[in-house]
């Protein structure tokens, strides 16, 4: 009799645990390493979760990989920074609608020795041409991230076929940037870096949490969400600039 009651108790507790888990509201957002590693999500999500009671699980990858996660239906929302890839995602019917969220700028960093002699310049295409001519060591993420996609677009804009021209000086690392580097080129309008957010298409992926996912999108592009993005700073420096009201972003 005692054993039977213990077994019943275990079953009841297990059922309660399952019920509590089922009641937890959460969404999965496939996003980029920049939004995660910059600390933006660490600042923004607790505010969102406190206001809504909805947890946000982030899968942080390069943009290309994040979009692939969404294509498999393994995310409810995708939050990335490569507009052509985002538009392709929508054209495939994988997303519902793209909303602009925020922007910042890419910079070209390198060693203080500046082997290609590009430091202080503001023309990113001229800098890329000098790097290729000098065969100065260039480290590419090579991971289909938004940063990698932007880099490839700049080589093309500089009339350099990097697939043909690259040699030992060009290194695909397949990982994020790091090291003791300094900013060499910044301020070129071609280094503009726009972020967008999309609901994964629930018609194509029925497991997508349509209402909760759209609720997150609506909040992040609302004045309240945009204010939180603008307020996030490191050492007094603003990292992201909200622009959800810009229809062309």
PDB file of C-alpha atoms in Angstrom:
ATOM      1  CA  UNK A   1       0.000   0.000   0.000  1.00  0.00           C
ATOM      2  CA  UNK A   2       2.791   2.413   0.896  1.00  0.00           C
ATOM      3  CA  UNK A   3       4.622   1.675  -2.352  1.00  0.00           C
ATOM      4  CA  UNK A   4       1.455   2.255  -4.333  1.00  0.00           C
ATOM      5  CA  UNK A   5       0.867   5.621  -2.673  1.00  0.00           C
ATOM      6  CA  UNK A   6       4.449   6.692  -3.349  1.00  0.00           C
ATOM      7  CA  UNK A   7       4.037   5.728  -6.965  1.00  0.00           C
ATOM      8  CA  UNK A   8       0.824   7.738  -7.131  1.00  0.00           C
ATOM      9  CA  UNK A   9       2.561  10.713  -5.552  1.00  0.00           C
ATOM     10  CA  UNK A  10       5.352  10.535  -8.127  1.00  0.00           C
ATOM     11  CA  UNK A  11       2.831  10.428 -10.944  1.00  0.00           C
ATOM     12  CA  UNK A  12       0.910  13.386  -9.557  1.00  0.00           C
ATOM     13  CA  UNK A  13       4.092  15.454  -9.154  1.00  0.00           C
ATOM     14  CA  UNK A  14       5.190  14.531 -12.672  1.00  0.00           C
ATOM     15  CA  UNK A  15       1.812  15.605 -14.054  1.00  0.00           C
ATOM     16  CA  UNK A  16       2.017  18.924 -12.187  1.00  0.00           C
ATOM     17  CA  UNK A  17       5.512  19.524 -13.571  1.00  0.00           C
ATOM     18  CA  UNK A  18       4.324  18.849 -17.103  1.00  0.00           C
ATOM     19  CA  UNK A  19       1.370  21.181 -16.615  1.00  0.00           C
ATOM     20  CA  UNK A  20       3.621  23.988 -15.331  1.00  0.00           C
ATOM     21  CA  UNK A  21       5.964  23.515 -18.281  1.00  0.00           C
ATOM     22  CA  UNK A  22       3.068  23.604 -20.722  1.00  0.00           C
ATOM     23  CA  UNK A  23       1.772  26.822 -19.145  1.00  0.00           C
ATOM     24  CA  UNK A  24       5.075  28.677 -19.508  1.00  0.00           C
ATOM     25  CA  UNK A  25       4.753  31.148 -22.353  1.00  0.00           C
ATOM     26  CA  UNK A  26       7.853  31.410 -24.521  1.00  0.00           C
ATOM     27  CA  UNK A  27       8.974  31.989 -28.068  1.00  0.00           C
ATOM     28  CA  UNK A  28      12.150  31.107 -29.914  1.00  0.00           C
ATOM     29  CA  UNK A  29      13.948  33.884 -31.777  1.00  0.00           C
ATOM     30  CA  UNK A  30      16.638  32.979 -34.321  1.00  0.00           C
ATOM     31  CA  UNK A  31      19.005  35.915 -34.344  1.00  0.00           C
ATOM     32  CA  UNK A  32      22.598  36.968 -34.873  1.00  0.00           C
ATOM     33  CA  UNK A  33      25.748  36.797 -32.809  1.00  0.00           C
ATOM     34  CA  UNK A  34      25.923  40.600 -32.826  1.00  0.00           C
ATOM     35  CA  UNK A  35      22.610  41.079 -31.015  1.00  0.00           C
ATOM     36  CA  UNK A  36      23.555  38.397 -28.493  1.00  0.00           C
ATOM     37  CA  UNK A  37      27.246  39.112 -27.920  1.00  0.00           C
ATOM     38  CA  UNK A  38      26.772  42.883 -27.810  1.00  0.00           C
ATOM     39  CA  UNK A  39      24.650  42.395 -24.717  1.00  0.00           C
ATOM     40  CA  UNK A  40      21.547  43.917 -26.314  1.00  0.00           C
ATOM     41  CA  UNK A  41      19.364  40.890 -25.651  1.00  0.00           C
ATOM     42  CA  UNK A  42      20.692  40.592 -22.124  1.00  0.00           C
ATOM     43  CA  UNK A  43      19.420  44.112 -21.524  1.00  0.00           C
ATOM     44  CA  UNK A  44      16.244  44.106 -23.620  1.00  0.00           C
ATOM     45  CA  UNK A  45      14.678  40.696 -23.017  1.00  0.00           C
ATOM     46  CA  UNK A  46      14.305  40.893 -19.212  1.00  0.00           C
ATOM     47  CA  UNK A  47      12.357  44.138 -19.732  1.00  0.00           C
ATOM     48  CA  UNK A  48      10.125  42.496 -22.331  1.00  0.00           C
ATOM     49  CA  UNK A  49       9.607  39.393 -20.215  1.00  0.00           C
ATOM     50  CA  UNK A  50       8.687  41.459 -17.163  1.00  0.00           C
ATOM     51  CA  UNK A  51       6.136  43.467 -19.137  1.00  0.00           C
ATOM     52  CA  UNK A  52       4.523  40.521 -20.949  1.00  0.00           C
ATOM     53  CA  UNK A  53       5.257  37.378 -18.951  1.00  0.00           C
ATOM     54  CA  UNK A  54       6.603  35.764 -22.141  1.00  0.00           C
ATOM     55  CA  UNK A  55      10.073  34.217 -22.120  1.00  0.00           C
ATOM     56  CA  UNK A  56      12.279  34.599 -25.187  1.00  0.00           C
ATOM     57  CA  UNK A  57      14.733  31.828 -26.055  1.00  0.00           C
ATOM     58  CA  UNK A  58      17.422  33.107 -28.422  1.00  0.00           C
ATOM     59  CA  UNK A  59      19.302  30.964 -30.934  1.00  0.00           C
ATOM     60  CA  UNK A  60      22.291  33.155 -31.852  1.00  0.00           C
ATOM     61  CA  UNK A  61      23.968  32.289 -35.165  1.00  0.00           C
ATOM     62  CA  UNK A  62      25.145  34.028 -38.307  1.00  0.00           C
ATOM     63  CA  UNK A  63      22.296  35.510 -40.342  1.00  0.00           C
ATOM     64  CA  UNK A  64      22.379  32.755 -42.976  1.00  0.00           C
ATOM     65  CA  UNK A  65      22.229  30.038 -40.340  1.00  0.00           C
ATOM     66  CA  UNK A  66      19.501  31.859 -38.403  1.00  0.00           C
ATOM     67  CA  UNK A  67      17.375  32.008 -41.549  1.00  0.00           C
ATOM     68  CA  UNK A  68      17.982  28.291 -42.115  1.00  0.00           C
ATOM     69  CA  UNK A  69      16.750  27.560 -38.576  1.00  0.00           C
ATOM     70  CA  UNK A  70      13.608  29.528 -39.386  1.00  0.00           C
ATOM     71  CA  UNK A  71      13.190  27.689 -42.707  1.00  0.00           C
ATOM     72  CA  UNK A  72      13.043  24.430 -40.749  1.00  0.00           C
ATOM     73  CA  UNK A  73      10.312  25.875 -38.562  1.00  0.00           C
ATOM     74  CA  UNK A  74      12.542  25.743 -35.498  1.00  0.00           C
ATOM     75  CA  UNK A  75      11.937  29.392 -34.584  1.00  0.00           C
ATOM     76  CA  UNK A  76       8.925  31.639 -34.231  1.00  0.00           C
ATOM     77  CA  UNK A  77      10.685  34.887 -35.095  1.00  0.00           C
ATOM     78  CA  UNK A  78      13.854  35.719 -37.021  1.00  0.00           C
ATOM     79  CA  UNK A  79      15.817  38.888 -36.178  1.00  0.00           C
ATOM     80  CA  UNK A  80      18.797  39.414 -38.510  1.00  0.00           C
ATOM     81  CA  UNK A  81      20.789  41.965 -40.550  1.00  0.00           C
ATOM     82  CA  UNK A  82      21.062  41.188 -44.244  1.00  0.00           C
ATOM     83  CA  UNK A  83      18.176  42.802 -46.135  1.00  0.00           C
ATOM     84  CA  UNK A  84      18.662  40.944 -49.466  1.00  0.00           C
ATOM     85  CA  UNK A  85      18.662  37.597 -47.623  1.00  0.00           C
ATOM     86  CA  UNK A  86      15.627  38.668 -45.619  1.00  0.00           C
ATOM     87  CA  UNK A  87      13.746  39.621 -48.785  1.00  0.00           C
ATOM     88  CA  UNK A  88      14.640  36.263 -50.334  1.00  0.00           C
ATOM     89  CA  UNK A  89      13.293  34.554 -47.196  1.00  0.00           C
ATOM     90  CA  UNK A  90       9.999  36.407 -47.663  1.00  0.00           C
ATOM     91  CA  UNK A  91       9.863  35.650 -51.395  1.00  0.00           C
ATOM     92  CA  UNK A  92      10.179  31.939 -50.563  1.00  0.00           C
ATOM     93  CA  UNK A  93       7.082  32.238 -48.395  1.00  0.00           C
ATOM     94  CA  UNK A  94       9.054  31.465 -45.233  1.00  0.00           C
ATOM     95  CA  UNK A  95       8.241  34.750 -43.512  1.00  0.00           C
ATOM     96  CA  UNK A  96       5.096  36.848 -43.153  1.00  0.00           C
ATOM     97  CA  UNK A  97       6.348  40.445 -43.201  1.00  0.00           C
ATOM     98  CA  UNK A  98       9.652  42.239 -42.639  1.00  0.00           C
ATOM     99  CA  UNK A  99       9.810  45.075 -40.127  1.00  0.00           C
ATOM    100  CA  UNK A 100      12.833  47.384 -39.843  1.00  0.00           C
ATOM    101  CA  UNK A 101      14.042  47.623 -36.252  1.00  0.00           C
ATOM    102  CA  UNK A 102      17.386  49.397 -35.842  1.00  0.00           C
ATOM    103  CA  UNK A 103      20.739  50.099 -37.425  1.00  0.00           C
ATOM    104  CA  UNK A 104      24.394  50.681 -36.714  1.00  0.00           C
ATOM    105  CA  UNK A 105      27.511  50.705 -38.873  1.00  0.00           C
ATOM    106  CA  UNK A 106      30.166  48.229 -39.845  1.00  0.00           C
ATOM    107  CA  UNK A 107      33.803  49.242 -39.426  1.00  0.00           C
ATOM    108  CA  UNK A 108      36.978  47.807 -40.917  1.00  0.00           C
ATOM    109  CA  UNK A 109      39.423  46.865 -38.199  1.00  0.00           C
ATOM    110  CA  UNK A 110      43.020  45.743 -38.379  1.00  0.00           C
ATOM    111  CA  UNK A 111      46.392  45.763 -36.597  1.00  0.00           C
ATOM    112  CA  UNK A 112      47.872  49.064 -35.522  1.00  0.00           C
ATOM    113  CA  UNK A 113      50.732  48.459 -37.967  1.00  0.00           C
ATOM    114  CA  UNK A 114      48.229  48.874 -40.827  1.00  0.00           C
ATOM    115  CA  UNK A 115      50.084  46.862 -43.512  1.00  0.00           C
ATOM    116  CA  UNK A 116      47.774  48.043 -46.333  1.00  0.00           C
ATOM    117  CA  UNK A 117      48.086  51.714 -45.300  1.00  0.00           C
ATOM    118  CA  UNK A 118      44.342  52.320 -45.159  1.00  0.00           C
ATOM    119  CA  UNK A 119      43.999  53.810 -41.681  1.00  0.00           C
ATOM    120  CA  UNK A 120      41.927  56.973 -41.359  1.00  0.00           C
ATOM    121  CA  UNK A 121      40.184  56.517 -44.682  1.00  0.00           C
ATOM    122  CA  UNK A 122      36.433  56.753 -45.200  1.00  0.00           C
ATOM    123  CA  UNK A 123      36.192  55.052 -48.602  1.00  0.00           C
ATOM    124  CA  UNK A 124      35.679  51.357 -47.920  1.00  0.00           C
ATOM    125  CA  UNK A 125      35.971  50.349 -51.599  1.00  0.00           C
ATOM    126  CA  UNK A 126      39.323  52.114 -51.939  1.00  0.00           C
ATOM    127  CA  UNK A 127      40.454  50.322 -48.786  1.00  0.00           C
ATOM    128  CA  UNK A 128      39.436  46.918 -50.162  1.00  0.00           C
ATOM    129  CA  UNK A 129      41.323  47.620 -53.396  1.00  0.00           C
ATOM    130  CA  UNK A 130      44.470  48.512 -51.434  1.00  0.00           C
ATOM    131  CA  UNK A 131      44.166  45.354 -49.357  1.00  0.00           C
ATOM    132  CA  UNK A 132      43.857  43.161 -52.463  1.00  0.00           C
ATOM    133  CA  UNK A 133      46.728  44.931 -54.243  1.00  0.00           C
ATOM    134  CA  UNK A 134      49.023  44.634 -51.231  1.00  0.00           C
ATOM    135  CA  UNK A 135      47.823  41.099 -50.445  1.00  0.00           C
ATOM    136  CA  UNK A 136      47.657  42.308 -46.864  1.00  0.00           C
ATOM    137  CA  UNK A 137      46.269  39.625 -44.517  1.00  0.00           C
ATOM    138  CA  UNK A 138      42.483  39.830 -44.458  1.00  0.00           C
ATOM    139  CA  UNK A 139      40.358  37.803 -42.055  1.00  0.00           C
ATOM    140  CA  UNK A 140      36.825  36.977 -43.228  1.00  0.00           C
ATOM    141  CA  UNK A 141      34.134  35.433 -41.077  1.00  0.00           C
ATOM    142  CA  UNK A 142      33.273  33.143 -43.982  1.00  0.00           C
ATOM    143  CA  UNK A 143      30.161  31.922 -42.182  1.00  0.00           C
ATOM    144  CA  UNK A 144      27.201  33.330 -44.148  1.00  0.00           C
ATOM    145  CA  UNK A 145      26.582  35.814 -41.353  1.00  0.00           C
ATOM    146  CA  UNK A 146      25.239  39.274 -42.077  1.00  0.00           C
ATOM    147  CA  UNK A 147      28.759  40.587 -41.646  1.00  0.00           C
ATOM    148  CA  UNK A 148      30.128  38.069 -44.144  1.00  0.00           C
ATOM    149  CA  UNK A 149      27.376  38.891 -46.661  1.00  0.00           C
ATOM    150  CA  UNK A 150      28.154  42.594 -46.346  1.00  0.00           C
ATOM    151  CA  UNK A 151      31.867  41.911 -46.880  1.00  0.00           C
ATOM    152  CA  UNK A 152      31.208  39.923 -50.064  1.00  0.00           C
ATOM    153  CA  UNK A 153      28.967  42.701 -51.383  1.00  0.00           C
ATOM    154  CA  UNK A 154      31.773  45.229 -50.805  1.00  0.00           C
ATOM    155  CA  UNK A 155      34.344  43.144 -52.713  1.00  0.00           C
ATOM    156  CA  UNK A 156      31.872  43.001 -55.602  1.00  0.00           C
ATOM    157  CA  UNK A 157      31.229  46.751 -55.413  1.00  0.00           C
ATOM    158  CA  UNK A 158      34.997  47.289 -55.565  1.00  0.00           C
ATOM    159  CA  UNK A 159      35.087  45.262 -58.836  1.00  0.00           C
ATOM    160  CA  UNK A 160      37.099  42.495 -57.199  1.00  0.00           C
ATOM    161  CA  UNK A 161      36.104  38.877 -57.788  1.00  0.00           C
ATOM    162  CA  UNK A 162      37.282  37.656 -54.428  1.00  0.00           C
ATOM    163  CA  UNK A 163      36.721  33.976 -55.285  1.00  0.00           C
ATOM    164  CA  UNK A 164      39.273  34.311 -58.091  1.00  0.00           C
ATOM    165  CA  UNK A 165      41.628  36.808 -56.502  1.00  0.00           C
ATOM    166  CA  UNK A 166      41.950  35.498 -52.969  1.00  0.00           C
ATOM    167  CA  UNK A 167      45.091  33.651 -51.983  1.00  0.00           C
ATOM    168  CA  UNK A 168      46.851  32.762 -48.731  1.00  0.00           C
ATOM    169  CA  UNK A 169      46.430  36.380 -47.638  1.00  0.00           C
ATOM    170  CA  UNK A 170      42.627  35.912 -47.469  1.00  0.00           C
ATOM    171  CA  UNK A 171      41.571  33.747 -44.545  1.00  0.00           C
ATOM    172  CA  UNK A 172      38.117  32.266 -43.967  1.00  0.00           C
ATOM    173  CA  UNK A 173      37.798  31.686 -40.237  1.00  0.00           C
ATOM    174  CA  UNK A 174      34.179  30.603 -39.907  1.00  0.00           C
ATOM    175  CA  UNK A 175      33.894  32.513 -36.636  1.00  0.00           C
ATOM    176  CA  UNK A 176      33.360  35.942 -35.114  1.00  0.00           C
ATOM    177  CA  UNK A 177      35.860  38.749 -34.966  1.00  0.00           C
ATOM    178  CA  UNK A 178      38.304  39.300 -32.125  1.00  0.00           C
ATOM    179  CA  UNK A 179      41.848  40.203 -31.233  1.00  0.00           C
ATOM    180  CA  UNK A 180      43.828  43.340 -30.465  1.00  0.00           C
ATOM    181  CA  UNK A 181      42.610  45.478 -33.346  1.00  0.00           C
ATOM    182  CA  UNK A 182      41.947  49.130 -34.053  1.00  0.00           C
ATOM    183  CA  UNK A 183      39.409  50.826 -36.338  1.00  0.00           C
ATOM    184  CA  UNK A 184      41.006  51.643 -39.691  1.00  0.00           C
ATOM    185  CA  UNK A 185      38.041  52.653 -41.866  1.00  0.00           C
ATOM    186  CA  UNK A 186      34.642  53.944 -40.774  1.00  0.00           C
ATOM    187  CA  UNK A 187      32.004  56.446 -41.819  1.00  0.00           C
ATOM    188  CA  UNK A 188      31.343  55.263 -45.385  1.00  0.00           C
ATOM    189  CA  UNK A 189      27.590  55.150 -46.047  1.00  0.00           C
ATOM    190  CA  UNK A 190      28.133  51.732 -47.641  1.00  0.00           C
ATOM    191  CA  UNK A 191      28.937  50.408 -44.151  1.00  0.00           C
ATOM    192  CA  UNK A 192      25.355  51.040 -42.996  1.00  0.00           C
ATOM    193  CA  UNK A 193      24.029  47.966 -41.176  1.00  0.00           C
ATOM    194  CA  UNK A 194      20.245  47.534 -40.980  1.00  0.00           C
ATOM    195  CA  UNK A 195      18.409  44.968 -38.817  1.00  0.00           C
ATOM    196  CA  UNK A 196      14.983  43.516 -39.581  1.00  0.00           C
ATOM    197  CA  UNK A 197      12.546  41.202 -37.789  1.00  0.00           C
ATOM    198  CA  UNK A 198      10.045  38.736 -39.279  1.00  0.00           C
ATOM    199  CA  UNK A 199       7.457  36.270 -38.077  1.00  0.00           C
ATOM    200  CA  UNK A 200       8.104  32.783 -39.447  1.00  0.00           C
ATOM    201  CA  UNK A 201       5.172  31.797 -41.657  1.00  0.00           C
ATOM    202  CA  UNK A 202       2.698  29.765 -39.549  1.00  0.00           C
ATOM    203  CA  UNK A 203       0.903  28.615 -42.704  1.00  0.00           C
ATOM    204  CA  UNK A 204       4.070  26.799 -43.725  1.00  0.00           C
ATOM    205  CA  UNK A 205       5.128  25.827 -40.198  1.00  0.00           C
ATOM    206  CA  UNK A 206       2.019  25.165 -38.054  1.00  0.00           C
ATOM    207  CA  UNK A 207       4.067  24.880 -34.861  1.00  0.00           C
ATOM    208  CA  UNK A 208       4.986  28.576 -35.030  1.00  0.00           C
ATOM    209  CA  UNK A 209       3.519  30.551 -32.134  1.00  0.00           C
ATOM    210  CA  UNK A 210       1.883  33.162 -34.295  1.00  0.00           C
ATOM    211  CA  UNK A 211       0.269  35.340 -31.634  1.00  0.00           C
ATOM    212  CA  UNK A 212       3.198  35.350 -29.208  1.00  0.00           C
ATOM    213  CA  UNK A 213       5.701  35.879 -32.006  1.00  0.00           C
ATOM    214  CA  UNK A 214       3.753  38.810 -33.436  1.00  0.00           C
ATOM    215  CA  UNK A 215       3.395  40.244 -29.942  1.00  0.00           C
ATOM    216  CA  UNK A 216       7.198  40.339 -29.621  1.00  0.00           C
ATOM    217  CA  UNK A 217       7.547  41.995 -33.040  1.00  0.00           C
ATOM    218  CA  UNK A 218       4.860  44.559 -32.263  1.00  0.00           C
ATOM    219  CA  UNK A 219       6.620  45.449 -29.007  1.00  0.00           C
ATOM    220  CA  UNK A 220      10.115  45.746 -30.452  1.00  0.00           C
ATOM    221  CA  UNK A 221       8.958  48.154 -33.177  1.00  0.00           C
ATOM    222  CA  UNK A 222       6.696  50.101 -30.796  1.00  0.00           C
ATOM    223  CA  UNK A 223       7.828  53.351 -29.153  1.00  0.00           C
ATOM    224  CA  UNK A 224       8.398  51.401 -25.916  1.00  0.00           C
ATOM    225  CA  UNK A 225      10.647  48.794 -27.542  1.00  0.00           C
ATOM    226  CA  UNK A 226      12.467  51.368 -29.640  1.00  0.00           C
ATOM    227  CA  UNK A 227      13.159  53.405 -26.502  1.00  0.00           C
ATOM    228  CA  UNK A 228      14.749  50.376 -24.812  1.00  0.00           C
ATOM    229  CA  UNK A 229      17.009  49.802 -27.834  1.00  0.00           C
ATOM    230  CA  UNK A 230      18.120  53.438 -27.818  1.00  0.00           C
ATOM    231  CA  UNK A 231      18.847  53.330 -24.098  1.00  0.00           C
ATOM    232  CA  UNK A 232      21.240  50.374 -24.347  1.00  0.00           C
ATOM    233  CA  UNK A 233      24.812  51.635 -24.093  1.00  0.00           C
ATOM    234  CA  UNK A 234      28.278  50.359 -23.234  1.00  0.00           C
ATOM    235  CA  UNK A 235      30.573  52.818 -21.490  1.00  0.00           C
ATOM    236  CA  UNK A 236      28.168  55.580 -22.446  1.00  0.00           C
ATOM    237  CA  UNK A 237      28.227  54.711 -26.160  1.00  0.00           C
ATOM    238  CA  UNK A 238      24.997  53.834 -27.966  1.00  0.00           C
ATOM    239  CA  UNK A 239      25.341  50.621 -29.992  1.00  0.00           C
ATOM    240  CA  UNK A 240      22.059  50.464 -31.923  1.00  0.00           C
ATOM    241  CA  UNK A 241      19.821  53.196 -33.330  1.00  0.00           C
ATOM    242  CA  UNK A 242      16.083  52.441 -33.616  1.00  0.00           C
ATOM    243  CA  UNK A 243      14.425  53.212 -36.960  1.00  0.00           C
ATOM    244  CA  UNK A 244      11.223  51.157 -37.093  1.00  0.00           C
ATOM    245  CA  UNK A 245       9.369  54.204 -38.478  1.00  0.00           C
ATOM    246  CA  UNK A 246      11.555  54.369 -41.602  1.00  0.00           C
ATOM    247  CA  UNK A 247       9.563  52.606 -44.368  1.00  0.00           C
ATOM    248  CA  UNK A 248      12.662  52.321 -46.571  1.00  0.00           C
ATOM    249  CA  UNK A 249      14.947  50.737 -43.979  1.00  0.00           C
TER     250      UNK A 249
END
